[in-house]
Every structure is written in C-alpha cells, then in structure tokens.
mmCIF file of N, CA and C in Angstrom:
data_model
loop_
_atom_site.group_PDB
_atom_site.id
_atom_site.type_symbol
_atom_site.label_atom_id
_atom_site.label_comp_id
_atom_site.label_asym_id
_atom_site.label_seq_id
_atom_site.Cartn_x
_atom_site.Cartn_y
_atom_site.Cartn_z
ATOM 1 N N MET A 284 8.905 -6.313 -91.503
ATOM 2 C CA MET A 284 8.399 -5.821 -90.067
ATOM 3 C C MET A 284 8.848 -4.027 -90.101
ATOM 4 N N LYS A 285 10.385 -4.016 -91.218
ATOM 5 C CA LYS A 285 10.905 -2.475 -91.020
ATOM 6 C C LYS A 285 9.870 -1.282 -91.796
ATOM 7 N N GLY A 286 9.197 -2.064 -92.885
ATOM 8 C CA GLY A 286 8.122 -0.810 -92.966
ATOM 9 C C GLY A 286 7.180 -0.835 -91.973
ATOM 10 N N PHE A 287 6.647 -1.574 -91.574
ATOM 11 C CA PHE A 287 6.018 -0.573 -89.886
ATOM 12 C C PHE A 287 6.782 0.058 -89.266
ATOM 13 N N THR A 288 7.909 -0.051 -89.221
ATOM 14 C CA THR A 288 8.502 0.638 -88.169
ATOM 15 C C THR A 288 8.838 2.229 -88.941
ATOM 16 N N GLU A 289 9.195 1.962 -89.999
ATOM 17 C CA GLU A 289 9.572 3.495 -90.869
ATOM 18 C C GLU A 289 8.045 4.118 -90.637
ATOM 19 N N PHE A 290 7.167 3.582 -90.745
ATOM 20 C CA PHE A 290 5.530 4.066 -90.954
ATOM 21 C C PHE A 290 4.989 4.648 -89.398
ATOM 22 N N LEU A 291 5.884 3.743 -88.435
ATOM 23 C CA LEU A 291 5.632 4.379 -87.104
ATOM 24 C C LEU A 291 6.239 5.828 -86.750
ATOM 25 N N ASN A 292 7.618 5.928 -87.460
ATOM 26 C CA ASN A 292 8.551 6.938 -87.315
ATOM 27 C C ASN A 292 7.964 7.688 -87.990
ATOM 28 N N GLU A 293 7.500 7.773 -89.428
ATOM 29 C CA GLU A 293 7.202 8.857 -90.436
ATOM 30 C C GLU A 293 5.843 9.890 -89.405
ATOM 31 N N GLN A 294 4.906 8.838 -88.664
ATOM 32 C CA GLN A 294 4.007 9.958 -87.775
ATOM 33 C C GLN A 294 4.064 10.316 -86.357
ATOM 34 N N SER A 295 5.000 10.241 -86.154
ATOM 35 C CA SER A 295 5.532 10.630 -84.712
ATOM 36 C C SER A 295 5.469 12.574 -84.629
ATOM 37 N N GLU A 296 5.408 13.167 -83.769
ATOM 38 C CA GLU A 296 5.163 14.375 -83.635
ATOM 39 C C GLU A 296 6.111 15.523 -84.070
ATOM 40 N N ASP A 297 7.558 15.064 -84.218
ATOM 41 C CA ASP A 297 8.454 15.833 -84.337
ATOM 42 C C ASP A 297 8.361 15.677 -85.639
ATOM 43 N N ASN A 298 8.383 14.199 -86.548
ATOM 44 C CA ASN A 298 8.472 14.146 -88.256
ATOM 45 C C ASN A 298 7.056 15.358 -88.515
ATOM 46 N N ILE A 299 6.034 15.263 -87.873
ATOM 47 C CA ILE A 299 4.744 15.620 -88.514
ATOM 48 C C ILE A 299 5.276 17.803 -88.541
ATOM 49 N N LYS A 300 5.634 17.832 -87.241
ATOM 50 C CA LYS A 300 6.030 19.319 -87.106
ATOM 51 C C LYS A 300 7.170 19.659 -88.261
ATOM 52 N N LYS A 301 8.374 19.043 -88.460
ATOM 53 C CA LYS A 301 9.195 19.373 -89.396
ATOM 54 C C LYS A 301 8.569 19.454 -90.928
ATOM 55 N N LYS A 302 7.325 18.194 -91.282
ATOM 56 C CA LYS A 302 6.681 18.542 -92.426
ATOM 57 C C LYS A 302 6.131 19.752 -92.611
ATOM 58 N N LEU A 303 5.139 20.053 -91.113
ATOM 59 C CA LEU A 303 4.488 21.172 -91.810
ATOM 60 C C LEU A 303 4.854 22.749 -91.743
ATOM 61 N N LYS A 304 6.253 22.589 -91.075
ATOM 62 C CA LYS A 304 7.337 23.536 -91.175
ATOM 63 C C LYS A 304 7.711 23.819 -92.439
ATOM 64 N N LEU A 305 8.715 22.421 -93.121
ATOM 65 C CA LEU A 305 8.928 22.601 -94.692
ATOM 66 C C LEU A 305 7.879 23.058 -95.413
ATOM 67 N N ALA A 306 6.588 22.546 -95.168
ATOM 68 C CA ALA A 306 5.504 23.042 -96.267
ATOM 69 C C ALA A 306 5.045 24.428 -96.511
ATOM 70 N N MET A 307 4.698 24.695 -94.433
ATOM 71 C CA MET A 307 4.701 26.379 -94.230
ATOM 72 C C MET A 307 6.008 27.340 -95.608
ATOM 73 N N ALA A 308 7.136 27.198 -95.503
ATOM 74 C CA ALA A 308 8.254 27.666 -95.913
ATOM 75 C C ALA A 308 7.899 27.645 -97.275
ATOM 76 N N LYS A 309 7.911 26.499 -97.905
ATOM 77 C CA LYS A 309 8.021 26.290 -99.226
ATOM 78 C C LYS A 309 6.268 27.029 -100.227
ATOM 79 N N ALA A 310 5.500 26.890 -99.319
ATOM 80 C CA ALA A 310 4.360 27.431 -99.403
ATOM 81 C C ALA A 310 4.448 29.262 -99.819
ATOM 82 N N LYS A 311 5.172 29.592 -98.473
ATOM 83 C CA LYS A 311 5.800 31.427 -98.650
ATOM 84 C C LYS A 311 6.247 31.857 -99.999
ATOM 85 N N ARG A 312 7.366 30.739 -100.472
ATOM 86 C CA ARG A 312 7.741 31.165 -101.250
ATOM 87 C C ARG A 312 7.397 31.139 -102.432
ATOM 88 N N LYS A 313 5.813 30.573 -102.862
ATOM 89 C CA LYS A 313 5.241 30.363 -104.012
ATOM 90 C C LYS A 313 3.777 31.050 -103.691
ATOM 91 N N GLY A 314 4.006 31.718 -102.403
ATOM 92 C CA GLY A 314 2.518 32.853 -102.198
ATOM 93 C C GLY A 314 1.324 32.062 -101.954
ATOM 94 N N ARG A 315 1.038 30.522 -101.248
ATOM 95 C CA ARG A 315 0.160 30.304 -101.039
ATOM 96 C C ARG A 315 -0.026 29.666 -99.648
ATOM 97 N N GLN A 316 -1.009 29.121 -99.550
ATOM 98 C CA GLN A 316 -0.930 28.297 -98.154
ATOM 99 C C GLN A 316 -0.902 26.770 -98.111
ATOM 100 N N PRO A 317 -0.351 26.243 -97.103
ATOM 101 C CA PRO A 317 -0.137 24.863 -97.183
ATOM 102 C C PRO A 317 -1.569 24.135 -97.183
ATOM 103 N N LYS A 318 -2.021 22.719 -98.212
ATOM 104 C CA LYS A 318 -2.887 21.857 -97.716
ATOM 105 C C LYS A 318 -2.832 21.258 -96.668
ATOM 106 N N VAL A 319 -3.425 20.466 -95.467
ATOM 107 C CA VAL A 319 -3.205 19.607 -94.811
ATOM 108 C C VAL A 319 -4.945 18.732 -94.619
ATOM 109 N N GLY A 320 -4.873 17.166 -94.599
ATOM 110 C CA GLY A 320 -5.763 16.712 -94.504
ATOM 111 C C GLY A 320 -5.584 15.912 -92.949
ATOM 112 N N TYR A 321 -6.690 15.765 -92.264
ATOM 113 C CA TYR A 321 -6.572 15.161 -91.389
ATOM 114 C C TYR A 321 -7.951 14.499 -90.856
ATOM 115 N N HIS A 322 -7.716 13.455 -89.737
ATOM 116 C CA HIS A 322 -8.821 12.517 -89.973
ATOM 117 C C HIS A 322 -9.648 13.376 -88.419
ATOM 118 N N ASP A 323 -11.141 13.098 -88.934
ATOM 119 C CA ASP A 323 -11.906 14.206 -88.153
ATOM 120 C C ASP A 323 -12.380 12.920 -86.934
ATOM 121 N N LYS A 324 -12.805 12.608 -86.168
ATOM 122 C CA LYS A 324 -13.286 11.480 -84.951
ATOM 123 C C LYS A 324 -14.405 11.500 -84.999
ATOM 124 N N LYS A 325 -15.169 12.857 -85.405
ATOM 125 C CA LYS A 325 -16.382 12.707 -85.294
ATOM 126 C C LYS A 325 -17.184 12.251 -86.596
ATOM 127 N N THR A 326 -16.929 12.840 -87.683
ATOM 128 C CA THR A 326 -17.013 11.989 -89.055
ATOM 129 C C THR A 326 -16.732 10.550 -89.406
ATOM 130 N N ASN A 327 -15.490 10.323 -88.780
ATOM 131 C CA ASN A 327 -14.654 9.198 -89.567
ATOM 132 C C ASN A 327 -14.005 9.367 -90.722
ATOM 133 N N LYS A 328 -13.904 10.499 -91.302
ATOM 134 C CA LYS A 328 -13.672 10.938 -92.710
ATOM 135 C C LYS A 328 -12.570 12.031 -92.547
ATOM 136 N N VAL A 329 -11.615 11.993 -93.826
ATOM 137 C CA VAL A 329 -10.359 12.889 -93.984
ATOM 138 C C VAL A 329 -10.787 14.117 -94.364
ATOM 139 N N ILE A 330 -10.681 14.979 -93.886
ATOM 140 C CA ILE A 330 -11.379 16.088 -93.902
ATOM 141 C C ILE A 330 -9.957 17.014 -94.536
ATOM 142 N N SER A 331 -9.914 18.257 -95.859
ATOM 143 C CA SER A 331 -8.871 18.598 -95.851
ATOM 144 C C SER A 331 -8.754 20.112 -95.697
ATOM 145 N N GLY A 332 -8.171 21.165 -95.111
ATOM 146 C CA GLY A 332 -8.149 22.498 -95.217
ATOM 147 C C GLY A 332 -6.464 22.772 -95.154
ATOM 148 N N GLU A 333 -6.946 24.232 -95.000
ATOM 149 C CA GLU A 333 -5.486 25.583 -95.178
ATOM 150 C C GLU A 333 -4.563 25.043 -93.692
ATOM 151 N N TYR A 334 -3.003 25.047 -94.035
ATOM 152 C CA TYR A 334 -2.429 24.996 -93.006
ATOM 153 C C TYR A 334 -2.213 26.760 -92.290
ATOM 154 N N GLN A 335 -2.530 27.171 -90.590
ATOM 155 C CA GLN A 335 -2.273 28.384 -90.999
ATOM 156 C C GLN A 335 -1.353 28.791 -89.136
ATOM 157 N N GLY A 336 -0.780 27.188 -88.484
ATOM 158 C CA GLY A 336 0.220 27.301 -87.804
ATOM 159 C C GLY A 336 0.004 26.439 -86.803
ATOM 160 N N LEU A 337 0.923 26.440 -85.886
ATOM 161 C CA LEU A 337 0.921 25.601 -84.776
ATOM 162 C C LEU A 337 0.137 26.651 -83.332
ATOM 163 N N ILE A 338 -0.090 26.077 -82.507
ATOM 164 C CA ILE A 338 -0.849 26.330 -81.391
ATOM 165 C C ILE A 338 -0.592 25.486 -80.258
ATOM 166 N N GLN A 339 -0.437 25.647 -78.534
ATOM 167 C CA GLN A 339 -0.380 25.054 -78.048
ATOM 168 C C GLN A 339 -1.084 25.286 -76.990
ATOM 169 N N MET A 340 -1.870 24.264 -76.638
ATOM 170 C CA MET A 340 -2.756 24.695 -75.088
ATOM 171 C C MET A 340 -2.564 23.242 -74.165
ATOM 172 N N HIS A 341 -2.702 23.444 -73.119
ATOM 173 C CA HIS A 341 -2.663 22.436 -71.629
ATOM 174 C C HIS A 341 -1.561 21.786 -72.099
ATOM 175 N N GLY A 342 -0.370 21.880 -72.375
ATOM 176 C CA GLY A 342 0.738 21.290 -72.896
ATOM 177 C C GLY A 342 0.637 20.195 -73.949
ATOM 178 N N PHE A 343 -0.004 20.601 -74.909
ATOM 179 C CA PHE A 343 -0.348 19.406 -75.920
ATOM 180 C C PHE A 343 -0.089 20.682 -77.824
ATOM 181 N N THR A 344 0.434 20.348 -78.284
ATOM 182 C CA THR A 344 0.781 20.785 -80.017
ATOM 183 C C THR A 344 -0.587 20.583 -80.333
ATOM 184 N N TYR A 345 -1.196 21.714 -81.415
ATOM 185 C CA TYR A 345 -2.014 21.428 -82.387
ATOM 186 C C TYR A 345 -1.629 22.508 -83.302
ATOM 187 N N ALA A 346 -2.628 21.783 -84.200
ATOM 188 C CA ALA A 346 -2.577 22.431 -85.521
ATOM 189 C C ALA A 346 -3.643 23.679 -86.493
ATOM 190 N N LYS A 347 -3.559 24.771 -86.482
ATOM 191 C CA LYS A 347 -4.561 25.429 -86.789
ATOM 192 C C LYS A 347 -5.133 25.561 -87.751
ATOM 193 N N ILE A 348 -6.515 24.927 -88.447
ATOM 194 C CA ILE A 348 -6.689 24.584 -90.094
ATOM 195 C C ILE A 348 -7.702 25.337 -90.051
ATOM 196 N N GLN A 349 -8.050 25.933 -91.411
ATOM 197 C CA GLN A 349 -8.873 26.897 -92.024
ATOM 198 C C GLN A 349 -9.580 26.210 -92.750
ATOM 199 N N GLU A 350 -10.614 25.639 -92.597
ATOM 200 C CA GLU A 350 -11.758 24.649 -94.135
ATOM 201 C C GLU A 350 -12.359 25.921 -94.740
ATOM 202 N N PRO A 351 -11.735 25.359 -96.178
ATOM 203 C CA PRO A 351 -11.866 26.617 -96.925
ATOM 204 C C PRO A 351 -13.828 26.777 -97.372
ATOM 205 N N GLY A 352 -13.962 28.464 -97.488
ATOM 206 C CA GLY A 352 -15.460 28.169 -97.721
ATOM 207 C C GLY A 352 -16.713 28.052 -96.576
ATOM 208 N N LYS A 353 -15.793 27.642 -94.998
ATOM 209 C CA LYS A 353 -17.111 27.487 -93.615
ATOM 210 C C LYS A 353 -16.238 28.404 -92.944
ATOM 211 N N GLY A 354 -14.981 29.085 -93.262
ATOM 212 C CA GLY A 354 -14.585 30.690 -92.762
ATOM 213 C C GLY A 354 -14.256 30.570 -91.026
ATOM 214 N N TYR A 355 -14.183 28.804 -90.677
ATOM 215 C CA TYR A 355 -13.698 29.007 -88.761
ATOM 216 C C TYR A 355 -12.763 28.083 -89.030
ATOM 217 N N MET A 356 -12.190 28.209 -88.005
ATOM 218 C CA MET A 356 -10.947 27.762 -87.509
ATOM 219 C C MET A 356 -10.796 26.571 -86.708
ATOM 220 N N SER A 357 -10.351 25.555 -86.932
ATOM 221 C CA SER A 357 -10.074 23.803 -86.434
ATOM 222 C C SER A 357 -8.356 24.128 -85.806
ATOM 223 N N THR A 358 -8.718 23.415 -84.104
ATOM 224 C CA THR A 358 -7.313 23.162 -83.855
ATOM 225 C C THR A 358 -7.352 21.119 -83.965
ATOM 226 N N VAL A 359 -6.387 21.080 -84.476
ATOM 227 C CA VAL A 359 -6.262 19.383 -84.692
ATOM 228 C C VAL A 359 -5.045 18.816 -83.964
ATOM 229 N N PRO A 360 -5.341 18.141 -83.003
ATOM 230 C CA PRO A 360 -3.912 17.586 -82.784
ATOM 231 C C PRO A 360 -2.987 17.029 -83.663
ATOM 232 N N LEU A 361 -1.503 16.804 -83.545
ATOM 233 C CA LEU A 361 -1.003 16.466 -84.367
ATOM 234 C C LEU A 361 -0.920 15.353 -84.524
ATOM 235 N N PRO A 362 -1.135 14.146 -84.043
ATOM 236 C CA PRO A 362 -1.239 12.427 -84.855
ATOM 237 C C PRO A 362 -2.280 12.090 -85.559
ATOM 238 N N ASP A 363 -3.347 13.312 -85.140
ATOM 239 C CA ASP A 363 -4.504 12.988 -86.502
ATOM 240 C C ASP A 363 -4.312 13.529 -87.641
ATOM 241 N N ILE A 364 -3.286 14.241 -88.174
ATOM 242 C CA ILE A 364 -2.792 14.873 -89.415
ATOM 243 C C ILE A 364 -2.394 13.259 -90.338
ATOM 244 N N ARG A 365 -3.088 13.665 -91.609
ATOM 245 C CA ARG A 365 -2.561 12.469 -91.977
ATOM 246 C C ARG A 365 -1.758 13.022 -93.462
ATOM 247 N N THR A 366 -1.788 13.999 -94.276
ATOM 248 C CA THR A 366 -1.333 14.257 -95.434
ATOM 249 C C THR A 366 -0.977 16.037 -95.310
ATOM 250 N N VAL A 367 0.375 16.015 -95.594
ATOM 251 C CA VAL A 367 0.904 17.434 -95.580
ATOM 252 C C VAL A 367 0.779 18.032 -97.258
ATOM 253 N N ASN A 368 0.439 19.045 -97.856
ATOM 254 C CA ASN A 368 0.986 19.177 -99.662
ATOM 255 C C ASN A 368 0.734 20.858 -99.474
ATOM 256 N N VAL A 369 1.678 20.897 -100.514
ATOM 257 C CA VAL A 369 1.971 22.716 -100.916
ATOM 258 C C VAL A 369 0.960 23.170 -101.959
#
C-alpha cells in the first residue's frame, strides 16, 4: 500500500510544479527547452511537447506547451502532465 500512496504524492499539483521549475532551470543551463508528456483526453494518448511556462486562468494553473512542428501553444492542466524530461 505504501507504493500507491507515494504514487499519489508524486502526482500532486505542488510536486508537478516543482518538477517543472527544476526542469526549466536545468534546461536553461544547457540551452534547451524541457520536454513534457501529457495525456490528451480527446485522443486518449500521451503527447509530448516543449514546456514554455505556467499560466493561471479562472483560478486554475495550466502549463503552456508548444507542440513541435505544429507551431501552436496548448494549455494543459497540471494533473494531466505525465512526464518531465530535460
């Protein structure tokens, strides 16, 4: 049961914000953009893109993610983020 509670703790909004902040700092030192994988509810797939920052709208926090090759920006709720890579 301990593994399940740790998994839920990893997916909290505060922990996701911390991971995104650390990934952004590390990527800036290396001269890159962090990659983020998120769950798209329309297609029910995990899509990856470049993390551009956080935005707050209507009392919720969203991550701005630019999809490579498509040239548009998506706003994704933080609980839908699955992976953060540098």
